[in-house]
Amino acid sequence: MGEPVGLRKRGNPPTREPEIWTPDLLEKVAWRLKAASEPFRGVATPDGIRPGLFPLRDTGADVSKVYLAAEDYLAGLIRTELAGGRFPMDDVSWRHWNNGARYFLRHGLLLEDFDEAGRERALAVIRASLSVDGYRQMVDLMHLNLTIGEMSDNTYGLNEWLYWFSLYGEPENGGPWGWQLDGHHVNINCVFVGDQMVLTPSFLGAEPVVAGSGKYAGTVAFRGEEALGHELFTQLAGGQRERAVIAETLPDELHVGAFRDNWELDYRGLRLAEMSSGQRDTALRLLGLYVNRADDHHARVRMREVLDHEGDTRFGWAGDPDGTFYYRFHSPVIIVEFEHMAGVLFDNDYPSRRHIHTIVRTPNGNDFGVDLLRQHHERHHGGEGK
């Protein structure tokens, strides 16, 4: 896993004043704007989108609590906050999320700017959407963001409330709606269409993954995702390992991260159908760590959806189980990626277990609930809108 490393030497802490849009900065942002402006298709294989995977239906979920939380949040905003923190469902800003401590396409309202009551109203919307464990994991990652701020003497630019919250649509009218939380190592998109929920794309990461000191000393992240991934690969026999390994080295970054809404990714790796019952149990427990971030009812619905395509689900691996590694699950209805990363705030240019990125996506056109929204509009509005 490499020797201990120190923090990178930093310049002055970044301010929150608007940055000067230099030609270099414009060039860095331009490709993101271009990618987000492309018509949404969704992550797919080279064969294209597979239709009909996400029917519009009733799940039996009681969504009254989260709808009321959203209404309460909106009722607490003043006019200028509504103007800056509420968007129509088809707003392109959905696709502007990005991991980064400071980023030039941020939108919505900054949690740090709320008073305690206002921040709690925003968090109540998120809490009502996630499971207890899912919400705790999100908060832990926000706490670890403060930890790196403490370690780098930059709590002004890295802290637990430097996250932007945006609300989309009209929950008060019972229509499709959703929310986005966007900041360093926590980027969650959540959409409701009736009582159906889509919780992707969801990018979560941490550097460090253990708080050894500071306000939140003892906080840890991704221990289960790391340990079960390792366990699954080491359970595989020789021939199974050969089929699971999709590369000898880790990719430079996650394949389906930010601004890769239309990425092409072919199926590679070992089919779950080729696993023994014990290996399959480990694989499903690992998948559950990602699926069960949603509230309990929607997590069960999502897992049934995943299991319906178990025969088409592949597990891919790269790296060294005794060192750093990458793995992914890929099926017609879910993509999960996990990777040990090189240092950004730590001074190491090689992957280490101190820095982890994960992402969950819904391929074949239903990230951001787009396929459900399309069907909703066809059913209720004659095909108008997304």
PDB file of C-alpha atoms in Angstrom, residues 114-231:
ATOM      1  CA  PHE A 114     -27.918  28.448   6.203  1.00  0.00           C
ATOM      2  CA  ASP A 115     -28.658  29.011   9.858  1.00  0.00           C
ATOM      3  CA  GLU A 116     -29.021  25.817  11.862  1.00  0.00           C
ATOM      4  CA  ALA A 117     -32.793  25.562  11.324  1.00  0.00           C
ATOM      5  CA  GLY A 118     -32.534  26.109   7.574  1.00  0.00           C
ATOM      6  CA  ARG A 119     -29.736  23.596   7.212  1.00  0.00           C
ATOM      7  CA  GLU A 120     -31.742  21.047   9.181  1.00  0.00           C
ATOM      8  CA  ARG A 121     -34.706  21.490   6.799  1.00  0.00           C
ATOM      9  CA  ALA A 122     -32.434  20.720   3.846  1.00  0.00           C
ATOM     10  CA  LEU A 123     -30.903  17.726   5.610  1.00  0.00           C
ATOM     11  CA  ALA A 124     -34.378  16.446   6.507  1.00  0.00           C
ATOM     12  CA  VAL A 125     -35.154  16.033   2.805  1.00  0.00           C
ATOM     13  CA  ILE A 126     -31.995  13.973   2.351  1.00  0.00           C
ATOM     14  CA  ARG A 127     -32.545  11.976   5.534  1.00  0.00           C
ATOM     15  CA  ALA A 128     -36.074  11.022   4.459  1.00  0.00           C
ATOM     16  CA  SER A 129     -34.717   9.744   1.124  1.00  0.00           C
ATOM     17  CA  LEU A 130     -31.871   7.633   2.455  1.00  0.00           C
ATOM     18  CA  SER A 131     -31.557   4.704   4.827  1.00  0.00           C
ATOM     19  CA  VAL A 132     -30.108   5.225   8.282  1.00  0.00           C
ATOM     20  CA  ASP A 133     -26.821   3.728   7.086  1.00  0.00           C
ATOM     21  CA  GLY A 134     -26.901   5.671   3.830  1.00  0.00           C
ATOM     22  CA  TYR A 135     -27.410   8.969   5.618  1.00  0.00           C
ATOM     23  CA  ARG A 136     -24.712   8.154   8.180  1.00  0.00           C
ATOM     24  CA  GLN A 137     -22.242   7.343   5.409  1.00  0.00           C
ATOM     25  CA  MET A 138     -22.947  10.647   3.676  1.00  0.00           C
ATOM     26  CA  VAL A 139     -22.465  12.592   6.924  1.00  0.00           C
ATOM     27  CA  ASP A 140     -19.242  10.703   7.691  1.00  0.00           C
ATOM     28  CA  LEU A 141     -17.832  11.712   4.314  1.00  0.00           C
ATOM     29  CA  MET A 142     -18.760  15.341   4.962  1.00  0.00           C
ATOM     30  CA  HIS A 143     -17.031  15.070   8.331  1.00  0.00           C
ATOM     31  CA  LEU A 144     -13.924  13.665   6.638  1.00  0.00           C
ATOM     32  CA  ASN A 145     -13.973  16.694   4.367  1.00  0.00           C
ATOM     33  CA  LEU A 146     -13.494  18.794   7.491  1.00  0.00           C
ATOM     34  CA  THR A 147     -10.726  16.427   8.617  1.00  0.00           C
ATOM     35  CA  ILE A 148      -8.660  17.133   5.512  1.00  0.00           C
ATOM     36  CA  GLY A 149      -9.339  20.834   5.998  1.00  0.00           C
ATOM     37  CA  GLU A 150      -7.994  20.573   9.538  1.00  0.00           C
ATOM     38  CA  MET A 151      -4.961  18.593   8.406  1.00  0.00           C
ATOM     39  CA  SER A 152      -4.143  21.087   5.641  1.00  0.00           C
ATOM     40  CA  ASP A 153      -4.958  24.153   7.768  1.00  0.00           C
ATOM     41  CA  ASN A 154      -7.688  25.064   5.288  1.00  0.00           C
ATOM     42  CA  THR A 155     -11.054  24.666   6.988  1.00  0.00           C
ATOM     43  CA  TYR A 156     -12.152  27.736   5.040  1.00  0.00           C
ATOM     44  CA  GLY A 157     -11.963  25.758   1.808  1.00  0.00           C
ATOM     45  CA  LEU A 158     -12.622  22.220   3.089  1.00  0.00           C
ATOM     46  CA  ASN A 159     -15.255  21.659   5.737  1.00  0.00           C
ATOM     47  CA  GLU A 160     -18.364  19.673   6.600  1.00  0.00           C
ATOM     48  CA  TRP A 161     -20.879  22.207   5.264  1.00  0.00           C
ATOM     49  CA  LEU A 162     -19.254  23.192   1.972  1.00  0.00           C
ATOM     50  CA  TYR A 163     -22.008  21.439  -0.015  1.00  0.00           C
ATOM     51  CA  TRP A 164     -24.621  22.869  -2.344  1.00  0.00           C
ATOM     52  CA  PHE A 165     -28.247  21.725  -2.147  1.00  0.00           C
ATOM     53  CA  SER A 166     -30.659  22.124  -5.059  1.00  0.00           C
ATOM     54  CA  LEU A 167     -34.326  21.184  -5.288  1.00  0.00           C
ATOM     55  CA  TYR A 168     -36.003  20.442  -8.612  1.00  0.00           C
ATOM     56  CA  GLY A 169     -39.635  20.165  -9.684  1.00  0.00           C
ATOM     57  CA  GLU A 170     -42.829  20.550  -7.690  1.00  0.00           C
ATOM     58  CA  PRO A 171     -43.210  18.217  -4.718  1.00  0.00           C
ATOM     59  CA  GLU A 172     -45.993  20.412  -3.330  1.00  0.00           C
ATOM     60  CA  ASN A 173     -48.119  19.618  -6.393  1.00  0.00           C
ATOM     61  CA  GLY A 174     -47.381  15.901  -6.397  1.00  0.00           C
ATOM     62  CA  GLY A 175     -45.413  16.114  -9.622  1.00  0.00           C
ATOM     63  CA  PRO A 176     -41.973  14.693 -10.376  1.00  0.00           C
ATOM     64  CA  TRP A 177     -39.270  16.310  -8.290  1.00  0.00           C
ATOM     65  CA  GLY A 178     -35.856  15.674  -6.876  1.00  0.00           C
ATOM     66  CA  TRP A 179     -32.813  17.010  -5.115  1.00  0.00           C
ATOM     67  CA  GLN A 180     -29.085  17.196  -5.589  1.00  0.00           C
ATOM     68  CA  LEU A 181     -26.299  17.509  -3.020  1.00  0.00           C
ATOM     69  CA  ASP A 182     -23.041  18.558  -4.627  1.00  0.00           C
ATOM     70  CA  GLY A 183     -19.585  19.096  -3.156  1.00  0.00           C
ATOM     71  CA  HIS A 184     -16.224  17.510  -2.495  1.00  0.00           C
ATOM     72  CA  HIS A 185     -16.556  13.711  -2.365  1.00  0.00           C
ATOM     73  CA  VAL A 186     -20.342  13.828  -1.955  1.00  0.00           C
ATOM     74  CA  ASN A 187     -22.437  14.142  -5.130  1.00  0.00           C
ATOM     75  CA  ILE A 188     -25.908  12.619  -4.841  1.00  0.00           C
ATOM     76  CA  ASN A 189     -28.799  12.955  -7.284  1.00  0.00           C
ATOM     77  CA  CYS A 190     -32.265  11.816  -6.215  1.00  0.00           C
ATOM     78  CA  VAL A 191     -35.466  11.867  -8.314  1.00  0.00           C
ATOM     79  CA  PHE A 192     -39.044  10.966  -7.387  1.00  0.00           C
ATOM     80  CA  VAL A 193     -41.673  10.110  -9.993  1.00  0.00           C
ATOM     81  CA  GLY A 194     -44.790   9.174  -8.080  1.00  0.00           C
ATOM     82  CA  ASP A 195     -43.539   6.710  -5.473  1.00  0.00           C
ATOM     83  CA  GLN A 196     -40.598   5.560  -7.587  1.00  0.00           C
ATOM     84  CA  MET A 197     -37.158   6.826  -6.680  1.00  0.00           C
ATOM     85  CA  VAL A 198     -33.882   6.937  -8.626  1.00  0.00           C
ATOM     86  CA  LEU A 199     -30.745   7.645  -6.587  1.00  0.00           C
ATOM     87  CA  THR A 200     -28.190   7.987  -9.350  1.00  0.00           C
ATOM     88  CA  PRO A 201     -25.698   9.198 -10.308  1.00  0.00           C
ATOM     89  CA  SER A 202     -24.258   8.951  -6.783  1.00  0.00           C
ATOM     90  CA  PHE A 203     -20.561   9.635  -6.393  1.00  0.00           C
ATOM     91  CA  LEU A 204     -19.030   9.197  -2.921  1.00  0.00           C
ATOM     92  CA  GLY A 205     -15.379   9.383  -1.974  1.00  0.00           C
ATOM     93  CA  ALA A 206     -12.949  10.192   0.815  1.00  0.00           C
ATOM     94  CA  GLU A 207      -9.367  11.317   1.357  1.00  0.00           C
ATOM     95  CA  PRO A 208      -8.425  10.357   4.056  1.00  0.00           C
ATOM     96  CA  VAL A 209     -10.652   7.362   4.748  1.00  0.00           C
ATOM     97  CA  VAL A 210      -9.763   7.468   8.466  1.00  0.00           C
ATOM     98  CA  ALA A 211      -9.789  10.564  10.669  1.00  0.00           C
ATOM     99  CA  GLY A 212      -6.831  10.105  12.988  1.00  0.00           C
ATOM    100  CA  SER A 213      -7.305  13.429  14.706  1.00  0.00           C
ATOM    101  CA  GLY A 214      -9.497  16.501  14.802  1.00  0.00           C
ATOM    102  CA  LYS A 215     -13.161  17.123  15.536  1.00  0.00           C
ATOM    103  CA  TYR A 216     -14.276  13.807  14.045  1.00  0.00           C
ATOM    104  CA  ALA A 217     -11.348  11.588  15.054  1.00  0.00           C
ATOM    105  CA  GLY A 218     -12.224   7.920  14.613  1.00  0.00           C
ATOM    106  CA  THR A 219     -14.497   8.414  11.593  1.00  0.00           C
ATOM    107  CA  VAL A 220     -13.877   5.790   8.910  1.00  0.00           C
ATOM    108  CA  ALA A 221     -15.229   5.309   5.405  1.00  0.00           C
ATOM    109  CA  PHE A 222     -15.648   2.502   2.869  1.00  0.00           C
ATOM    110  CA  ARG A 223     -14.385  -0.280   5.106  1.00  0.00           C
ATOM    111  CA  GLY A 224     -17.180  -2.615   4.000  1.00  0.00           C
ATOM    112  CA  GLU A 225     -16.926  -1.755   0.309  1.00  0.00           C
ATOM    113  CA  GLU A 226     -13.172  -2.341   0.403  1.00  0.00           C
ATOM    114  CA  ALA A 227     -13.201  -5.516   2.522  1.00  0.00           C
ATOM    115  CA  LEU A 228     -16.042  -7.270   0.687  1.00  0.00           C
ATOM    116  CA  GLY A 229     -14.542  -6.393  -2.701  1.00  0.00           C
ATOM    117  CA  HIS A 230     -11.279  -7.949  -1.586  1.00  0.00           C
ATOM    118  CA  GLU A 231     -13.105 -10.959  -0.151  1.00  0.00           C
TER     119      GLU A 231
END
